Amino acid sequence: KNQVEQSPQSLIILEGKNCTLQCNYTVSPFSNLRWYKQDTGRGPVSLTIMTFSENTKSNGRYTATLDADTKQSSLHITASQLSDSASYICVVSDRGSTLGRLYFGRGTQLTVWP
Amino acid sequence: EADIYQTPRYLVIGTGKKITLECSQTMGHDKMYWYQQDPGMELHLIHYSYGVNSTEKGDLSSESTVSRIRTEHFPLTLESARPSHTSQYLCASSAKKEAQETQYFGPGTRLLVL
């Protein structure tokens, strides 16, 4: 069964600290993996996208890694800010259909405290 | 910020009412999607469209219906709302020509059926 599991479910950190969010998936075949940021009451916004051949990709203070062999990805946030408080969703796309079906994780709820 | 809009943002209605959730995008995207998201849970695809006059049901069974008469407009209708329809509904669009197709999400409609 194709699944995307994220950990931790929720995380609280102090402003300025770093943190790492995890994503494990069993989706096969694999096309790409995305990390989205979803603010409360808003729609998700894409942070990074990685294909099979990419190991790491950065977007400002966000750095995503991908290990396609172990089917694991991580999102590292450096020098966290209050505005980083949001849900971070891992999304994996397969190649099994013309739609390129997306499999969503439940997200990690990050809270940054001052 | 993506040019995709949803109205209303919040809706509280009584059981049995007919409602239409509006979604429009100004990016000229061919593909559009409707997702349902409950708190702390993953997004579930309920409808999608490849273009005008094309609509398909998604993975999650839904009593709602959709139409795609114009490229930019993808409304979702519930003929008779029930409390079980209470949820957040997210509309998204993506472009067919992009090498790495990324979905752009609207802000969502939070629906409460009493």
Short mmCIF file of N, CA, C and O in Angstrom, two decimals, chain A residues 8 17 33-34 63 70 88:
data_model
loop_
_atom_site.label_atom_id
_atom_site.label_comp_id
_atom_site.label_asym_id
_atom_site.label_seq_id
_atom_site.Cartn_x
_atom_site.Cartn_y
_atom_site.Cartn_z
N PRO A 8 8.05 14.24 13.62
CA PRO A 8 7.01 13.95 14.60
C PRO A 8 5.66 14.52 14.15
O PRO A 8 5.59 15.27 13.19
N LYS A 17 16.24 28.46 16.90
CA LYS A 17 16.74 27.09 16.90
C LYS A 17 16.50 26.42 15.55
O LYS A 17 15.65 26.84 14.77
N LEU A 33 9.23 14.10 -4.90
CA LEU A 33 8.78 14.36 -3.53
C LEU A 33 8.80 15.85 -3.30
O LEU A 33 9.76 16.54 -3.64
N ARG A 34 7.72 16.33 -2.72
CA ARG A 34 7.59 17.76 -2.44
C ARG A 34 7.39 17.98 -0.94
O ARG A 34 6.80 17.15 -0.26
N THR A 63 16.03 23.32 3.91
CA THR A 63 16.84 22.39 3.14
C THR A 63 16.20 21.01 3.21
O THR A 63 16.02 20.47 4.31
N THR A 70 16.44 4.36 0.66
CA THR A 70 15.73 4.04 1.91
C THR A 70 14.34 4.64 1.94
O THR A 70 13.58 4.42 2.89
N TYR A 88 3.82 21.27 8.04
CA TYR A 88 4.71 20.95 6.92
C TYR A 88 4.32 19.57 6.38
O TYR A 88 4.35 18.58 7.12
#
